[in-house]
Structure formats: C-alpha cells, structure tokens
Tab-separated table of C-alpha atoms in Angstrom:
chain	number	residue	atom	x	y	z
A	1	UNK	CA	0.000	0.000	0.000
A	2	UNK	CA	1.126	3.622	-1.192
A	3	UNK	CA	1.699	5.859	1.930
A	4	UNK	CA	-0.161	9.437	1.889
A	5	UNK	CA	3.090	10.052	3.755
A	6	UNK	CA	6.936	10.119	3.773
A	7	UNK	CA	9.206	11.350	6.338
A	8	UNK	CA	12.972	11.467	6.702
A	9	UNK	CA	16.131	12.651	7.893
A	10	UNK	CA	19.155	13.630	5.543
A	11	UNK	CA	22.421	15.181	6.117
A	12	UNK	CA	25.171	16.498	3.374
A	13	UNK	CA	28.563	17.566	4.421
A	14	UNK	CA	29.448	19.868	1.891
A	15	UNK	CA	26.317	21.190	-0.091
A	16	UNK	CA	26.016	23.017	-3.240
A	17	UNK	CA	23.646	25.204	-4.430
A	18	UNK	CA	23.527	23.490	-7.812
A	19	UNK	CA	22.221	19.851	-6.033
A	20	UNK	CA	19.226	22.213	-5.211
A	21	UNK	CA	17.026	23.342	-7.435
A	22	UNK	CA	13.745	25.194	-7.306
A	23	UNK	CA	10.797	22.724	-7.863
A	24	UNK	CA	6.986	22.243	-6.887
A	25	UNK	CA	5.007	19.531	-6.137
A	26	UNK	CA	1.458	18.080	-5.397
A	27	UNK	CA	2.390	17.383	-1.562
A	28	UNK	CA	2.521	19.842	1.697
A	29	UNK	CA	6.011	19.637	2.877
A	30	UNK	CA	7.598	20.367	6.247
A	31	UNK	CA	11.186	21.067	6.495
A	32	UNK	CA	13.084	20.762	10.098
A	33	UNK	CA	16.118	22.474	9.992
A	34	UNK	CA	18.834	21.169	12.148
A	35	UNK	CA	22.429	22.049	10.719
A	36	UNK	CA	23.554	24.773	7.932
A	37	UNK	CA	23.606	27.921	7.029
A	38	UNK	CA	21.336	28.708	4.464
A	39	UNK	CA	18.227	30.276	3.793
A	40	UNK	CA	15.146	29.109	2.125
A	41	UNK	CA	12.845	30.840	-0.613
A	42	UNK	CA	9.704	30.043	-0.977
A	43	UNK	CA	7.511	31.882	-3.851
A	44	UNK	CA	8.819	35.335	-3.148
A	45	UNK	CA	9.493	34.774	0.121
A	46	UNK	CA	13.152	34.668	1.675
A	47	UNK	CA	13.706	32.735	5.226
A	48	UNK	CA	17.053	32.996	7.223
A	49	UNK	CA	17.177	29.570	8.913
A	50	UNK	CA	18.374	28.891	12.512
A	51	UNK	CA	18.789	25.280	13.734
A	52	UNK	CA	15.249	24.103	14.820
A	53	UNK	CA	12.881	26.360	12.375
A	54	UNK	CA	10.541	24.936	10.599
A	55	UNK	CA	9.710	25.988	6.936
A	56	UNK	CA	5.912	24.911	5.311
A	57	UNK	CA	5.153	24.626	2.224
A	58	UNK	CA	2.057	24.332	0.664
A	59	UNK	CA	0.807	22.265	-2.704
A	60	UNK	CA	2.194	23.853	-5.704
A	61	UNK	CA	4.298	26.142	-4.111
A	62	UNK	CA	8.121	26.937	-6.030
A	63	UNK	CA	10.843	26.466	-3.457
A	64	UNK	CA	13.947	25.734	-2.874
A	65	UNK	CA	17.518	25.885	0.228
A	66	UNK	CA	19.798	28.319	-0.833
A	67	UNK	CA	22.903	27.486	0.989
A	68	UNK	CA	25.052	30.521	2.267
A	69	UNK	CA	28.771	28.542	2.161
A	70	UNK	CA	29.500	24.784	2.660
A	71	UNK	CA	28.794	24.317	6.402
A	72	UNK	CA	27.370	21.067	7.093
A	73	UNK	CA	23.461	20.509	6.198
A	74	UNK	CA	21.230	18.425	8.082
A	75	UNK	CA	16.968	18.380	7.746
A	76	UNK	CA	14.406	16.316	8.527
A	77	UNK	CA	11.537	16.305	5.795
A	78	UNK	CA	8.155	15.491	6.308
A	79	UNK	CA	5.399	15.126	2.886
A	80	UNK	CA	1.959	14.851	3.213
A	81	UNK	CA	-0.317	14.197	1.179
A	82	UNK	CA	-4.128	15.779	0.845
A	83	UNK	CA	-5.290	12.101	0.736
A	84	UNK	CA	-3.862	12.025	4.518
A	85	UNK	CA	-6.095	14.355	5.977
A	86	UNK	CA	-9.035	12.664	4.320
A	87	UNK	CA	-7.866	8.852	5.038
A	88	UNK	CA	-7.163	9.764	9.164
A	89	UNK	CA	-9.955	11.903	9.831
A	90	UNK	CA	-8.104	14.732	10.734
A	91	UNK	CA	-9.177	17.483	7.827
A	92	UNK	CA	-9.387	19.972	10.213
A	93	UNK	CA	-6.047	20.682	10.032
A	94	UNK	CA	-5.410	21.193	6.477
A	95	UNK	CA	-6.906	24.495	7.765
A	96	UNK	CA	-3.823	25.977	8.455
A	97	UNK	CA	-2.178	25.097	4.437
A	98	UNK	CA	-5.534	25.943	2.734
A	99	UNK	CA	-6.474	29.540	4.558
A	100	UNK	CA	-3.709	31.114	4.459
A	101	UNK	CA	-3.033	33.255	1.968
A	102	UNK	CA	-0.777	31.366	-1.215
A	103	UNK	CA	3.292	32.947	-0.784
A	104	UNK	CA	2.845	33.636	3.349
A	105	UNK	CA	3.067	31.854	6.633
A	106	UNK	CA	6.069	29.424	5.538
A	107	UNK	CA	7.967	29.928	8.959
A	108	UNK	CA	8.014	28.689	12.402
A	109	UNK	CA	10.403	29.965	14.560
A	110	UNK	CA	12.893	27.236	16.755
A	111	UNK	CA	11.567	29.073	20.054
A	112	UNK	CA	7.828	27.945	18.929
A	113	UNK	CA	8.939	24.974	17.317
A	114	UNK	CA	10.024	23.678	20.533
A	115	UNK	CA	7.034	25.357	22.986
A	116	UNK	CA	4.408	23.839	20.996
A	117	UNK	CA	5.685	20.789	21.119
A	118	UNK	CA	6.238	20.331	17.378
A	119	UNK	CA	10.216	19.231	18.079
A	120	UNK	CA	9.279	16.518	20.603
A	121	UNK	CA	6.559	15.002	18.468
A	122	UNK	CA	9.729	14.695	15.597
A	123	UNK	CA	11.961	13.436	18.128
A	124	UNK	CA	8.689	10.695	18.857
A	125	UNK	CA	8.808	10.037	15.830
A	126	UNK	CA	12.450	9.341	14.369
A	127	UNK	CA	12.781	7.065	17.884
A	128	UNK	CA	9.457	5.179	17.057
A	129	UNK	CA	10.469	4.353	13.910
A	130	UNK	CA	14.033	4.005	13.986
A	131	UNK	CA	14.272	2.299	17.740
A	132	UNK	CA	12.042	-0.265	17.422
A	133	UNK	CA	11.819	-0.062	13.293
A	134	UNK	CA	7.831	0.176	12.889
A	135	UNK	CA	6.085	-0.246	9.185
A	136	UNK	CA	5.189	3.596	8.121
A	137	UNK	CA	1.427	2.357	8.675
A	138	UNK	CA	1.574	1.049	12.328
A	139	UNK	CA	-1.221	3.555	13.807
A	140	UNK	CA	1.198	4.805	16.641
A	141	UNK	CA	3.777	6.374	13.870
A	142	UNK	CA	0.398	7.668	12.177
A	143	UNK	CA	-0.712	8.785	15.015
A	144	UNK	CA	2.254	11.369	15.470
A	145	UNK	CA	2.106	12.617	11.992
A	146	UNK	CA	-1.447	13.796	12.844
A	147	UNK	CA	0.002	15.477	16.063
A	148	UNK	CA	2.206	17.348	14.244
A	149	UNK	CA	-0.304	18.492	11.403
A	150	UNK	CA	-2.824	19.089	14.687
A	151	UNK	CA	0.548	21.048	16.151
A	152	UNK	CA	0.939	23.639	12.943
A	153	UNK	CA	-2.515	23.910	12.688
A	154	UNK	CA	-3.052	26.000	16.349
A	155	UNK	CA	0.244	27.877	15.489
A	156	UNK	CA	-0.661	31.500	15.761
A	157	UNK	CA	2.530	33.220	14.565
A	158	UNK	CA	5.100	32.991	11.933
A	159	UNK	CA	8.274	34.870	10.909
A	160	UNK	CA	8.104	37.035	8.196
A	161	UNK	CA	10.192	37.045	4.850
A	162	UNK	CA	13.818	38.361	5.958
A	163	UNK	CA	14.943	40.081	2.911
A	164	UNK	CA	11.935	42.320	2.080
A	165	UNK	CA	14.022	44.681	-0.364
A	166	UNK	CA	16.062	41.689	-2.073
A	167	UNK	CA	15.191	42.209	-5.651
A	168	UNK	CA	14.728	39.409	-6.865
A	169	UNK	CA	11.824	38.788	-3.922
A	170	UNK	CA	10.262	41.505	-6.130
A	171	UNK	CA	11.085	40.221	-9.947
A	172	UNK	CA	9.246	36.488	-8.712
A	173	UNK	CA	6.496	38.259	-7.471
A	174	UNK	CA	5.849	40.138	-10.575
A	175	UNK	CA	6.161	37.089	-12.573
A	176	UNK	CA	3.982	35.341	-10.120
A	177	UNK	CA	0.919	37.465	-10.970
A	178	UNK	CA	1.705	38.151	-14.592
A	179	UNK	CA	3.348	34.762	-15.977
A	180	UNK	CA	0.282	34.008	-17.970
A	181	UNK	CA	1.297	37.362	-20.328
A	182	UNK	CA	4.328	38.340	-22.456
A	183	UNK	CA	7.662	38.021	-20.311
A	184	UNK	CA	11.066	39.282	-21.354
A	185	UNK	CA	14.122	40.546	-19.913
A	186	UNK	CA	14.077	43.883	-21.874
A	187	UNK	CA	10.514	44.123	-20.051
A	188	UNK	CA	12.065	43.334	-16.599
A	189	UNK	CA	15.059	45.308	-16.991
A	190	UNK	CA	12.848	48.178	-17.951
A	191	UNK	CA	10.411	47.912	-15.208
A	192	UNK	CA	13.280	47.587	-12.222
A	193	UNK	CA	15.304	49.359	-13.188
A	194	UNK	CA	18.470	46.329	-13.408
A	195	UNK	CA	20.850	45.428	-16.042
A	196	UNK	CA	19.849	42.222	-17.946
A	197	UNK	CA	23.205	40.837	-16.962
A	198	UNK	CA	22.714	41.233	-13.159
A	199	UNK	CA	19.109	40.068	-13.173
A	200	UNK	CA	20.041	36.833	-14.969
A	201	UNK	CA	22.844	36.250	-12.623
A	202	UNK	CA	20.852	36.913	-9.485
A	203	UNK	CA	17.842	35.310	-10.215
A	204	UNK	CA	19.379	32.121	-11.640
A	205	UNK	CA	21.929	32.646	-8.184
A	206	UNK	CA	18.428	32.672	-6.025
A	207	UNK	CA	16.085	30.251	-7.646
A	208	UNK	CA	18.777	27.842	-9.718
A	209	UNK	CA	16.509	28.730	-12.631
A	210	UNK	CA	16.723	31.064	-15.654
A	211	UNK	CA	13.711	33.869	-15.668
A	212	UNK	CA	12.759	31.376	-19.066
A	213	UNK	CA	12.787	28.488	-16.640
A	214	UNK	CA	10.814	30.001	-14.026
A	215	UNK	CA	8.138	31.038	-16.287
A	216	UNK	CA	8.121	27.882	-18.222
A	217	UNK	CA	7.328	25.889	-14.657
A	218	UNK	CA	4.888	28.414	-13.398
A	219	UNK	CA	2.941	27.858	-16.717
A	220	UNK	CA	2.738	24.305	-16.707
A	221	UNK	CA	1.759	24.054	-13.090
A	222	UNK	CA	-1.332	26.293	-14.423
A	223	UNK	CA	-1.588	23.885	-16.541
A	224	UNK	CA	-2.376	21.021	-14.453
A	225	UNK	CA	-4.335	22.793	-12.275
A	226	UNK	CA	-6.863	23.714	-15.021
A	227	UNK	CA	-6.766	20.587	-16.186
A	228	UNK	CA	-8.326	19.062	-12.769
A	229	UNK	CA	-11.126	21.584	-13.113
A	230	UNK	CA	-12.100	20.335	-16.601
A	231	UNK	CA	-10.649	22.321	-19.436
A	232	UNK	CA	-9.277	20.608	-22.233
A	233	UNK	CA	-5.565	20.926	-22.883
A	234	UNK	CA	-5.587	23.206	-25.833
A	235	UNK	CA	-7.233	25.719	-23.968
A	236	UNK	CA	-5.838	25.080	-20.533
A	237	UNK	CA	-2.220	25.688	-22.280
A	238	UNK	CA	-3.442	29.082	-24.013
A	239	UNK	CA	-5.051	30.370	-20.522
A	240	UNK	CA	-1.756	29.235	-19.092
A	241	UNK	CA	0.129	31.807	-20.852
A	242	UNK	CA	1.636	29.244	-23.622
A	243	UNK	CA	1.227	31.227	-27.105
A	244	UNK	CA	-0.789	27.531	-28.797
A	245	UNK	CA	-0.526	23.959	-27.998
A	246	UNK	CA	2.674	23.169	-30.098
A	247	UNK	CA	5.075	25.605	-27.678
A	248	UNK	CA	3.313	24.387	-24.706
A	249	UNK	CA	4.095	20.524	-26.133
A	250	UNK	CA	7.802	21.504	-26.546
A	251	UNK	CA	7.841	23.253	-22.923
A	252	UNK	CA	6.073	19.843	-21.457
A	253	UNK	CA	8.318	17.367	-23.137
A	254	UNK	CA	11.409	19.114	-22.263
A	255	UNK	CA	10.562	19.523	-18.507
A	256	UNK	CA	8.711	16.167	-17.714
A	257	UNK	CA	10.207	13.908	-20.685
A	258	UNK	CA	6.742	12.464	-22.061
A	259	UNK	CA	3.816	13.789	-24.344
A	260	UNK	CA	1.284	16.422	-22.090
A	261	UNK	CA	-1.653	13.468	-23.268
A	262	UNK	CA	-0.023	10.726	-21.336
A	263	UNK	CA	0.731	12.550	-18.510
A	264	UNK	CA	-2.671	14.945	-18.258
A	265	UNK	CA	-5.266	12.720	-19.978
C-alpha cells in the first residue's frame, strides 16, 4: 500500500547550491532544519534559517535551500499528502495550508517549534520508527504525523520574509501574478530598473533557474491545475500563458520527458 506520507532525515557535508534546485510539487512539505547555514525561498518569500525552524510549504508552491557557504546541512523532511487528511480523519487541520493566503506563513520559529511541542513530536517520531523499526502504517507512527499536522494547525505566529528589499523577492512576485502574459528581460530590466546581466545572474543565483525556466514551470503548473477543473488541454495551455498547444508541447516534453496526453489525460 502507497503511503499518503513520507518522512525522513538527511544530512550532506558539503552542499552546493547546484544539487538544489527550485521545484513544486502536489504534496505539503515540512522542512526541520537542524544544521547549515542557508536560507530558504519560498515563492517570493526569503527565510534565514536557525537550527530548529521549521519551513511549510504548501501544494504547488516553487521552493527551494539556498545554501550561504559549505557548512554542514542536516533536515528532517516530512510530505503529506491531501489524501492524509481525508484517510485519518483529521481534515481539520489542512486548515492551516488551505487559509492562508498562497506565498505567506512558511515559517516557524525554533523558540515555537520547541514550545508547541512540534520538536518533541519529531523526536517521537524518528525514535518510534528508527528504535524499534515500525512499518510507516503502524497507527502509533500515524498517530504522530497527525500530532504534528494538529501542532501547525493552532500555530498562531510565523516569521516574516527576511529580505523584504532583495530584488529578486520583487522580480518572482511580478512574474507570479503576470506569468500568464508576455515576459522578457528587456521588459524586466525596464520595469526595475536592473541590467539584464545582473538580473540573470541573481535570479538564476536565487532560484537555480533562468527567468525562461521560471516562467516555463509556473505555466505548466497552471496547466495542471486547469486541467483538474475540466478544461481541455488546448485551452488550458493558451489560458496558461503558452502562445498555442505546439510551444506548450515543446515546454512539457522538455521539462517532464513524455507527451502532455499521457501525462494529463
């Protein structure tokens, strides 16, 4: 049986930036930090990170570590799936991933991390499972997860973006609500006012993406989305932002490596 979860606990001794990449997916994830010194964007939001916060991130959302130099890196990752909160009769606390506005409320400070209990309950966890080596589906190790989900969900207060005049917090967030339109880097260089040489350079530096990239991945997550509400392809691509269904084929194959029909039918 497919788990509606996965948790677990990595550590690399000498990161790079390049093993990192921003990426999305279908899943709400919760990163413990524990080791590093990094920072973490989400959307257009950028997180310093001190051993012990805890970063959400919601379905769909772009993300990605930026690491600051070398230092040692150590997480603990935690994915859940929608299906969970349906299958354990807990969707009460999907509350705190679906009401909160889309781009905010990604960070949880180590101070409430540890008062609310959230730290013990993945201590619980890593000695349930690794002590006495319990199948992901035992209840008890279910059980947790649920705490922790019930744990976020009566969290009041979380840290605000760090680096509210970084510009390239700004460029993502104009691409965020205009990526269905005309980009270009003449456009963006235009509008803030940056050389075309430092934007590239900062914003592939930030993200691990090109601007092209970025765009490309925002417009075929639109894609899928309006596909699970019923539009056909053809139309879902043009809505997307993809000038007809031939440049959003070449933009699918190249990112997911298989025809848009097999994947989205």
């Amino acid at each position: 049986m497919e788990s509606c979860y996965t948790i677990g606990e990595s550590f690399h001794s000498a990161p790079t930036n390049a093993y990192f990449q921003l990426h999305n997916h279908s899943d709400y994830e919760m990163l413990l930090f524990l080791e590093g010194d990094a920072r973490y964007i989400v959307e257009d939001n950028i997180y310093s990170l001190e051993p012990g916060d805890l970063i959400l991130i919601r379905k769909h959302e772009f993300h990605r570590i930026y690491h600051n130099s070398s230092s040692p890196y150590k997480r603990v990752v935690l994915m859940v799936s929608p299906l969970f909160f349906q299958e354990n009769a807990c969707a009460e606390y999907e509350a705190q991933f679906l009401t909160v506005p889309a781009g905010t409320g990604h960070k949880i400070t180590a101070d409430t991390v540890r008062s609310s209990g959230l730290y013990d309950a993945f201590l619980r966890y890593k000695k349930y499972s690794e002590d006495y080596k319990l199948p992901f589906d035992i209840p008890v190790l279910k059980s947790i997860i649920t705490e922790i989900l019930y744990l976020i969900n009566q969290v009041s207060h979380f840290s605000s973006s760090d680096f509210t005049t970084n510009p390239v917090k700004s460029i993502i967030l104009y691409l965020n609500g205009n990526y269905t339109g005309e980009i270009t880097l003449d456009a963006l260089q235009e509008k803030f006012f940056i050389s075309k040489y430092h934007l590239c350079r900062e914003f592939r530096k930030a993200t691990g993406l090109t601007v092209h990239e970025y765009v490309r991945r925002k417009r075929l997550t639109k894609v899928h989305e309006l596909r699970s509400q019923g539009l056909r392809i053809g139309d879902a691509a043009v809505e997307a932002g993809f000038r007809d269904y031939s440049s959003f084929y070449r933009a699918f194959r190249k990112e997911y490596g298989t025809p848009p029909k097999k994947d989205l039918a």
